[in-house]
Coordinates of C-alpha atoms in Angstrom, one line a residue:
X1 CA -7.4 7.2 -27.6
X2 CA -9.5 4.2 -28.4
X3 CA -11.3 2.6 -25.5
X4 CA -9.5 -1.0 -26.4
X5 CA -6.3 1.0 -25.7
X6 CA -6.8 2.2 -22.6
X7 CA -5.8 -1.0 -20.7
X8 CA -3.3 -4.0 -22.0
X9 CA -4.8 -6.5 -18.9
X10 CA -5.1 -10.0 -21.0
X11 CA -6.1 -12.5 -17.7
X12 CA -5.6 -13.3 -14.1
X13 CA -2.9 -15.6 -12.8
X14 CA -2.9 -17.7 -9.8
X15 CA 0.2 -16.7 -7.9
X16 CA 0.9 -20.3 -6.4
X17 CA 0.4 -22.2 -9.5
X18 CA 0.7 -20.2 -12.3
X19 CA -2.8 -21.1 -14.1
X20 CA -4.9 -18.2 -16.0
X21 CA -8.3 -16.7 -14.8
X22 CA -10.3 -14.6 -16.7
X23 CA -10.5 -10.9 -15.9
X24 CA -13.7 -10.3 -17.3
X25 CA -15.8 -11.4 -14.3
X26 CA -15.9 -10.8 -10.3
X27 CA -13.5 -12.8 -9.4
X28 CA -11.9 -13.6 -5.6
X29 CA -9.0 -16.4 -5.1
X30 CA -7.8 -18.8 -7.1
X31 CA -9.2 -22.4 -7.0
X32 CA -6.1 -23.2 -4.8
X33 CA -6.6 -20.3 -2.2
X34 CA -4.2 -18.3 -3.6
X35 CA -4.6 -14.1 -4.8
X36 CA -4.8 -13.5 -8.5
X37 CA -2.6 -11.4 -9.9
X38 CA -3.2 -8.9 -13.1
X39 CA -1.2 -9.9 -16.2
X40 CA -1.1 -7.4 -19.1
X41 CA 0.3 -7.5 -23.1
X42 CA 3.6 -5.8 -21.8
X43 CA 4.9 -6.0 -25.8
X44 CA 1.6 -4.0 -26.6
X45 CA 1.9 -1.8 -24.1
X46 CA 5.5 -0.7 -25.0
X47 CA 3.9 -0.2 -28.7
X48 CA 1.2 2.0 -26.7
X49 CA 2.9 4.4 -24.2
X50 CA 6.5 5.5 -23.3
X51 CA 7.7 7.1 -20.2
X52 CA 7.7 10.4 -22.1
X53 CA 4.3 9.9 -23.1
X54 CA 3.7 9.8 -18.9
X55 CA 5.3 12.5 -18.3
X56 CA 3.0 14.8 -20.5
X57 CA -0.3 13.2 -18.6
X58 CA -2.2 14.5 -15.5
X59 CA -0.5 14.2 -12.0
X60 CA -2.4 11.2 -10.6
X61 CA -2.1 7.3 -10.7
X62 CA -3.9 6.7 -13.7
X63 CA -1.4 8.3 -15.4
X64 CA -0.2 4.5 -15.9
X65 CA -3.4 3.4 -17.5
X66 CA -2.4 1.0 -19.9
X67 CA -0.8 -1.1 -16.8
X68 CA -3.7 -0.7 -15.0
X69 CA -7.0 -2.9 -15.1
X70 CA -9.7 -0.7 -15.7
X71 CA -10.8 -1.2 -19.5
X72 CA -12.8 1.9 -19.9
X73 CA -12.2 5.5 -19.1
X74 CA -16.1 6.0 -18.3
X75 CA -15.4 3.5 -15.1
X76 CA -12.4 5.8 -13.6
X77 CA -12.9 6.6 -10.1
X78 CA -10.8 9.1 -8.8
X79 CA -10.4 11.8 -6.4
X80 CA -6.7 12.8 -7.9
X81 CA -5.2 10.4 -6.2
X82 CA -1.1 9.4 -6.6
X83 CA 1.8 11.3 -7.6
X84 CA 2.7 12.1 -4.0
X85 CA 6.0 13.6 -3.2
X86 CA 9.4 11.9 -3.0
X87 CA 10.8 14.1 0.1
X88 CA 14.6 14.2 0.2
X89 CA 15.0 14.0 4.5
X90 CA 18.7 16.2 4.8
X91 CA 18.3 16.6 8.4
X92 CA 17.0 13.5 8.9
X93 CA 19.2 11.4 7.0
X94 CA 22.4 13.4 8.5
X95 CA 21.6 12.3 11.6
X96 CA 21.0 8.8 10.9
X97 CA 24.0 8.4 8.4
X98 CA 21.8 8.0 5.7
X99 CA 22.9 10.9 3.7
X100 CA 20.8 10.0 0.7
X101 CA 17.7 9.4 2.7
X102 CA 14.4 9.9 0.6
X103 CA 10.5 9.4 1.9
X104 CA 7.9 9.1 -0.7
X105 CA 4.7 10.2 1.5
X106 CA 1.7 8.8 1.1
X107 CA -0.4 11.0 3.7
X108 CA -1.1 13.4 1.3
X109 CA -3.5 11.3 -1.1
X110 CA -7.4 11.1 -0.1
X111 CA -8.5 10.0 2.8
X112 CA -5.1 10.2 4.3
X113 CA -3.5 7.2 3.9
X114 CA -1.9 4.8 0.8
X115 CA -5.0 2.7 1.2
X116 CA -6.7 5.1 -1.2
X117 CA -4.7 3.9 -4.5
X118 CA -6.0 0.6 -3.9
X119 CA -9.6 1.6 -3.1
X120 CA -9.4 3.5 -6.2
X121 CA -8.6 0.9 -8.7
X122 CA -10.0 -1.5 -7.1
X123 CA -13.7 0.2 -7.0
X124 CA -13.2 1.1 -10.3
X125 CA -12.7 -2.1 -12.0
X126 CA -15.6 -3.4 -9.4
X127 CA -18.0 -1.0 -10.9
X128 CA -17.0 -1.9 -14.6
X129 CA -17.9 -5.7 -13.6
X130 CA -20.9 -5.2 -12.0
X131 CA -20.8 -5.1 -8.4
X132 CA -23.5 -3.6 -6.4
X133 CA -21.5 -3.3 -3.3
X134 CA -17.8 -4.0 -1.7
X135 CA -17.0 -5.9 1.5
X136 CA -13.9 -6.1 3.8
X137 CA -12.8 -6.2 7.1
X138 CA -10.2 -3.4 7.8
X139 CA -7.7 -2.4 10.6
X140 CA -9.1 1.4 9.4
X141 CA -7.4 3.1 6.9
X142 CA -8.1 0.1 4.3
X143 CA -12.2 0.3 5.0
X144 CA -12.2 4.5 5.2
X145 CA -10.7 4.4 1.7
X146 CA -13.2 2.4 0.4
X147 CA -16.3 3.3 2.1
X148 CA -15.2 7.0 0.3
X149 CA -14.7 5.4 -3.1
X150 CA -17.6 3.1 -3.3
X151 CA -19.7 6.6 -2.3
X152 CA -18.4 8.3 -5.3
X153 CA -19.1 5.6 -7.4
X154 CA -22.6 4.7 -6.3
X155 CA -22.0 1.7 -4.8
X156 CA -22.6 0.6 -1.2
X157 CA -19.9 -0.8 0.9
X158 CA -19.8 -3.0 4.4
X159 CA -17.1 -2.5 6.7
X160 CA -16.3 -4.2 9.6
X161 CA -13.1 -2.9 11.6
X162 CA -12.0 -4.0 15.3
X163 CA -12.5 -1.9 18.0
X164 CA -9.1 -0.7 18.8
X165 CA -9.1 0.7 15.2
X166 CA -8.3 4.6 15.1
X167 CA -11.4 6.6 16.1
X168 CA -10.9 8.8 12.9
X169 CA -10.5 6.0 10.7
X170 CA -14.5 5.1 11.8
X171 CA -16.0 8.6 11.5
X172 CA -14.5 8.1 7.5
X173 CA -16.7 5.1 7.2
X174 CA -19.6 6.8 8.9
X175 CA -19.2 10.1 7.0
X176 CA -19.7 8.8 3.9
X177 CA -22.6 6.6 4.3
X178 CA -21.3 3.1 4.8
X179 CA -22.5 0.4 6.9
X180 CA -19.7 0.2 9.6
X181 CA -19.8 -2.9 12.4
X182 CA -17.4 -2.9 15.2
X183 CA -15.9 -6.1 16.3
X184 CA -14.4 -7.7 19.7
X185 CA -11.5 -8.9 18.3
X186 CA -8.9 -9.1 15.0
X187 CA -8.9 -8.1 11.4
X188 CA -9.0 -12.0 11.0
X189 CA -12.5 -12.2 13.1
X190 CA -13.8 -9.2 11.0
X191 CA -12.7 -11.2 7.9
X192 CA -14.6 -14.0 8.7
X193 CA -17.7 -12.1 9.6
X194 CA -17.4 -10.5 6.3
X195 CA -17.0 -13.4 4.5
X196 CA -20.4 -15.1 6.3
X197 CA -22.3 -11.8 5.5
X198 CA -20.9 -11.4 1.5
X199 CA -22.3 -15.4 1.4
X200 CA -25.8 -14.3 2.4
X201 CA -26.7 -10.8 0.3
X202 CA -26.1 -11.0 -3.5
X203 CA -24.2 -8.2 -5.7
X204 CA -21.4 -7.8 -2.4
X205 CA -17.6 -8.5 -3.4
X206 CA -15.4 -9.8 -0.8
X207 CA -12.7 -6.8 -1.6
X208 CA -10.8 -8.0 1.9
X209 CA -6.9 -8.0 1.5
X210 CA -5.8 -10.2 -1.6
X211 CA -9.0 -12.0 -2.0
X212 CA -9.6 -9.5 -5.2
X213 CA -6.8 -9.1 -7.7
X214 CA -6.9 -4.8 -8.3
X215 CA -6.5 -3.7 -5.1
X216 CA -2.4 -4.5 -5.7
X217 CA -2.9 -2.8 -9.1
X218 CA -3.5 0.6 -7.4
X219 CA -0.9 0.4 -4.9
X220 CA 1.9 -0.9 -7.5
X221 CA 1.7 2.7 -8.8
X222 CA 4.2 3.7 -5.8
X223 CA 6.4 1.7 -7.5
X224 CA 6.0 3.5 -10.8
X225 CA 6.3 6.7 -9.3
X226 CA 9.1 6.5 -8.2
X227 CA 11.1 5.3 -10.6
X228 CA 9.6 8.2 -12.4
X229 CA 10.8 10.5 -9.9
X230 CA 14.1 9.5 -10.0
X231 CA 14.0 10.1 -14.0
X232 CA 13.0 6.2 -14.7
X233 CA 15.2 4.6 -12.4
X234 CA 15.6 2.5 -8.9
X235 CA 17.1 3.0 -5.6
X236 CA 19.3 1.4 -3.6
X237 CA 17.1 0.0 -1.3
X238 CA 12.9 0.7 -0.1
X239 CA 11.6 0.2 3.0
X240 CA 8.0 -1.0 3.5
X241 CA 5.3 -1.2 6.6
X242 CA 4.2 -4.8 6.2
X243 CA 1.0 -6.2 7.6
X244 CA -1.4 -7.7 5.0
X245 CA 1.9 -6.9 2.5
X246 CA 0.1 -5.8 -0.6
X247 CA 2.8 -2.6 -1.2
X248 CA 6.0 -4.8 -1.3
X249 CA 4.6 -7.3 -2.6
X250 CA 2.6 -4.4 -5.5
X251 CA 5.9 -2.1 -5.6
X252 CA 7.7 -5.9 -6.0
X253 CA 5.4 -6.2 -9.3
X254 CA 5.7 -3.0 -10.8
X255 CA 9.5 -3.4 -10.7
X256 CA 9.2 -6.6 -12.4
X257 CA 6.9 -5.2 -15.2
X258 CA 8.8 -1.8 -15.9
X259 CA 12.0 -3.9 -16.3
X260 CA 10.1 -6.4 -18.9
X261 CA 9.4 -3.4 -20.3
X262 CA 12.4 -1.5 -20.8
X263 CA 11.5 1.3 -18.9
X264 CA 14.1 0.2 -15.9
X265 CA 17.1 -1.5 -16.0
X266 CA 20.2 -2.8 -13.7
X267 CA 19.3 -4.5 -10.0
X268 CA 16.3 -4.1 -8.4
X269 CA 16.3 -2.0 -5.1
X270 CA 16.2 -4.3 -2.2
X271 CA 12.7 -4.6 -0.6
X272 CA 12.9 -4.6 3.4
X273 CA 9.6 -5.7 4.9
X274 CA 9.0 -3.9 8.2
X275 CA 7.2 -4.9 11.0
X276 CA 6.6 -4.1 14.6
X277 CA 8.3 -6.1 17.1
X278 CA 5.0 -7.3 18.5
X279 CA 3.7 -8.6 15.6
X280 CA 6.2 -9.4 13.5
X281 CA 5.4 -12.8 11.2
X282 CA 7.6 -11.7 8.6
X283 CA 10.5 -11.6 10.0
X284 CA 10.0 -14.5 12.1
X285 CA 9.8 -16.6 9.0
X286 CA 12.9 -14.6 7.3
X287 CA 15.0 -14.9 10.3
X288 CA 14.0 -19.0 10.0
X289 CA 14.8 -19.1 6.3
X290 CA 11.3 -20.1 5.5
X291 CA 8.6 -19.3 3.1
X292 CA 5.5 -19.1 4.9
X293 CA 4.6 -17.3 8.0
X294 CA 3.2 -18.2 11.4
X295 CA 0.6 -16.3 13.4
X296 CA 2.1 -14.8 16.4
X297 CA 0.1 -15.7 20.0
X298 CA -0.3 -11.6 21.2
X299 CA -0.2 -9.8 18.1
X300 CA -0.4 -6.0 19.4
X301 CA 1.5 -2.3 18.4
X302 CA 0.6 0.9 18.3
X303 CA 1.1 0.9 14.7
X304 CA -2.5 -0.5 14.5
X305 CA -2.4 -1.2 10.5
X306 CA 0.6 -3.7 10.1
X307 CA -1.0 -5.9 13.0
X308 CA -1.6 -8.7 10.8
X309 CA -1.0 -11.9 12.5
X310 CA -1.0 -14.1 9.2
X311 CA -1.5 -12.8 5.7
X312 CA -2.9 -14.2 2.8
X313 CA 0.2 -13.2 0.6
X314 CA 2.7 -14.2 3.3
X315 CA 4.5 -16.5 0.8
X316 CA 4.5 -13.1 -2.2
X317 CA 5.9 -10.9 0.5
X318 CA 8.8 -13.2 1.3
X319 CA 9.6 -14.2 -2.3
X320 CA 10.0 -10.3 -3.0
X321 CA 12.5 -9.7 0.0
X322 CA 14.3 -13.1 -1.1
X323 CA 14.4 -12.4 -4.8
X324 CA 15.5 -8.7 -4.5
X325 CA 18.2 -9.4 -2.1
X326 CA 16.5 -7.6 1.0
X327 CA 15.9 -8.2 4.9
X328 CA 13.0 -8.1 7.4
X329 CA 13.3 -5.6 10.2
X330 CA 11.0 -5.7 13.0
X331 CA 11.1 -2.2 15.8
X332 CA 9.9 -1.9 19.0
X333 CA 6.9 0.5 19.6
X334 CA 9.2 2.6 21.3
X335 CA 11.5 3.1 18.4
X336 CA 9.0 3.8 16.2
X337 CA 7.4 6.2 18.4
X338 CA 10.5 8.3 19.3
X339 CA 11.7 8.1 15.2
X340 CA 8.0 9.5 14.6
X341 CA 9.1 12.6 17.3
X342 CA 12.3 12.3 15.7
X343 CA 11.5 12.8 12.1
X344 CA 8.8 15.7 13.0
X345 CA 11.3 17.8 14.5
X346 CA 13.8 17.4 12.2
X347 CA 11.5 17.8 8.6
X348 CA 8.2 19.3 9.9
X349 CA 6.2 15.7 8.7
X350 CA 4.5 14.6 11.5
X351 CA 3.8 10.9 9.8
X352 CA 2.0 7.8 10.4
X353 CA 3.6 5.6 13.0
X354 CA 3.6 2.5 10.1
X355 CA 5.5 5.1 8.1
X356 CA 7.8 6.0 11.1
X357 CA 8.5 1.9 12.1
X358 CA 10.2 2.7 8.6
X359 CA 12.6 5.1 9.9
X360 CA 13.6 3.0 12.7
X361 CA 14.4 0.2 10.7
X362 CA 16.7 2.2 8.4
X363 CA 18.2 3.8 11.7
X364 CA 18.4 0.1 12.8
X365 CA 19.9 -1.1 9.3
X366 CA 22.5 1.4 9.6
X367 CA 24.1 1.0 13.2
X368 CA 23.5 -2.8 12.3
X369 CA 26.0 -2.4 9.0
X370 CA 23.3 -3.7 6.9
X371 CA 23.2 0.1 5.0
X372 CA 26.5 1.4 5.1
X373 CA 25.5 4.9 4.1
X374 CA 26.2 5.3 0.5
X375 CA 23.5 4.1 -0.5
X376 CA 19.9 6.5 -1.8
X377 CA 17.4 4.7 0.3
X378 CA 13.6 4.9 0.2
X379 CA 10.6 5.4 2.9
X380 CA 7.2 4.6 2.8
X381 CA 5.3 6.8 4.8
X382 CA 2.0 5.2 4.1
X383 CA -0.5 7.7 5.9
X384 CA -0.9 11.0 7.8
X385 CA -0.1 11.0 11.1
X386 CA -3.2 13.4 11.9
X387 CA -4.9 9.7 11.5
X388 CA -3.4 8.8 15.0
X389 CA -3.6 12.0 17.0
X390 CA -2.8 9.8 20.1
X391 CA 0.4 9.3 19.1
X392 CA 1.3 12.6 20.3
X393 CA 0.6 14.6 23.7
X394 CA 0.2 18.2 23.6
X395 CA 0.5 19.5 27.2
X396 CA 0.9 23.5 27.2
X397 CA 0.9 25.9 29.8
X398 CA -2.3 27.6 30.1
X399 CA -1.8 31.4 30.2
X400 CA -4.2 34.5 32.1
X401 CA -5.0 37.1 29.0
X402 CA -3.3 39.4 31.1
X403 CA -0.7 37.2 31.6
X404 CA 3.3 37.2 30.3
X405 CA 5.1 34.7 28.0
X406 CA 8.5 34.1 29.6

């Protein structure tokens, strides 16, 4: 393949007011504040690639290369990340009603969480422009991911998480070298340390959520795969963990792009955002009809990574749950916590508790009427659950060698 094949990406577009960007430098925001979203030569690509091409290629993400940014083979950085498994739950689903209950699970890619797809394109294309060195604030999983990609590439990274982030999620940082600060506060304070720090040293990239255009580019691959599990075609309806909302608003994309170009075709799946009940923006601003979000005043969950009081991409998130017909569904700690239990005992997946707020809100959905059990219904488990051992208490008896198991 020639290199100028590799990618179609033709510009960057402002997602609030449509104007064009170049691609071909470092580039954050729009001028109006808005992210920048990756536009591509779909009509080329469909002369480049077809589904069947895909299916012959390796077993990873990049397996969608000419809808992905990175010009250049040479800049790939991977660690075989994507092509995780779309689980069909049986037990699970029987007892929900959701007979056709799938979960794609993303705590089998590196580093444990969906975070890594991101960090993966996103490094990439930052080492093909140049940068020295990434930057963002993180509730964990975002930063670990890519502390561990900016190590394989050679390029220093700065992370700055709040101190209620998982423990694990700051021994990733550490492990592989990064400069890690801990913060009294929110993701929002880390951001804005970030940003002050990114302003003073030269060659950083403020990679925080949305404020660089690839980092959607890596996680719109769900999207792709699984379509292409489900032999190049969409479900009834996926459920999504939103916080910052770069995966419904990325899966949103993809499912634009493969119906443009042919690959898909009849309704899109309806997107449901999901949040936790104690911070839960999203579907404030749904319930309201609106198309912005507010910050709640006590954002707090267990499911640490969707507590994002505002987000940058509010307005993105909603338009995909308008335009696709979906809902929000915010869950109570509790119910995501026993559906967690729940799901483990049923399957064997003991899965993140964003993943698991998931389940809730499909068990929710379906006593609510809003799923009536017919239709094939997607998951996103978007990490490993071994990320949040706390989640679980493992009390056993303690037995005397000589002892006796009843």
């Amino acid at each position: 393949m020639r290199v100028h094949d590799y990618s179609t990406l033709t510009h960057l577009e402002c997602s609030r007011e449509g104007t064009r960007h170049d691609a071909d430098v470092v580039q954050g925001t729009s001028p109006a504040g808005a992210p920048l979203l990756a536009r591509y030569d779909l009509d080329r690509a469909r002369t480049l690639v077809t589904p069947d091409d895909i299916a012959a290629r390796p077993p990873d993400l990049w397996r969608y290369h000419e809808l992905l940014p990175v010009r250049d083979p040479a800049h790939v950085v991977t660690m075989g990340e994507g092509m995780t498994p779309l689980l069909p739950l049986p037990r699970a689903g029987a007892r929900l009603g959701l007979p056709r209950l799938l979960m794609k699970d993303e705590g089998l890619v590196p580093t444990g969480a969906f975070k890594a797809r991101g960090a993966a394109v996103g490094v990439s294309r930052a080492a093909e422009l140049g940068v020295r060195a990434v930057a963002m604030p993180t509730n964990g999983n975002a930063g670990a991911a890519w502390a561990c990609y900016a190590a394989r590439a050679g390029l220093g990274a700065l992370i700055a998480m709040p101190v209620d982030a998982p423990e694990i999620t700051r021994r990733e940082v550490v492990v592989s070298g990064a400069e890690l600060y801990l913060v009294d506060g929110l993701i929002g304070d880390a951001g804005r340390l970030v940003a002050g720090a990114v302003a003073r040293r030269t060659g950083y990239q403020d990679t925080s959520t949305l404020r660089e255009p690839y980092r959607i580019e890596g996680k719109k691959t769900m999207g792709y795969e699984i379509a292409e599990q489900l032999g190049w075609r969409a479900p009834d309806v996926i459920l999504y963990p939103t916080g910052g909302g770069v995966g419904i608003i990325a899966i949103h994309k993809a499912l634009q792009e493969m119906h443009e170009l042919g690959w898909l075709t009849g309704p899109m799946p309806r997107l449901v955002a999901v949040q936790a009940a104690g911070c839960a923006p999203i579907v404030d601003a749904f319930d309201a009809g609106l198309r912005t979000s507010e910050a709640p005043a006590d954002p707090h969950t267990v499911a640490f990574g969707i507590t994002v009081p505002k987000a940058l991409g509010d307005f993105l998130v909603l338009d995909a749950v308008y335009a696709t017909g979906g809902t929000a569904v915010a869950v109570t700690d509790q119910e995501l916590l026993a559906a967690q239990h729940a799901l483990a005992r049923d399957e064997g997946t003991w899965i993140c508790p964003e993943g698991a707020a998931c389940v809730a809100a499909a068990a929710r959905m379906r006593e609510s009427g809003l799923l009536d059990g017919g239709e094939e219904v997607v998951v996103l488990n978007t990490g490993s659950g071994l990320i949040y051992p706390d989640t679980v208490v493992a009390d056993a008896p303690v037995l005397a060698k000589d002892g006796r198991i009843p």
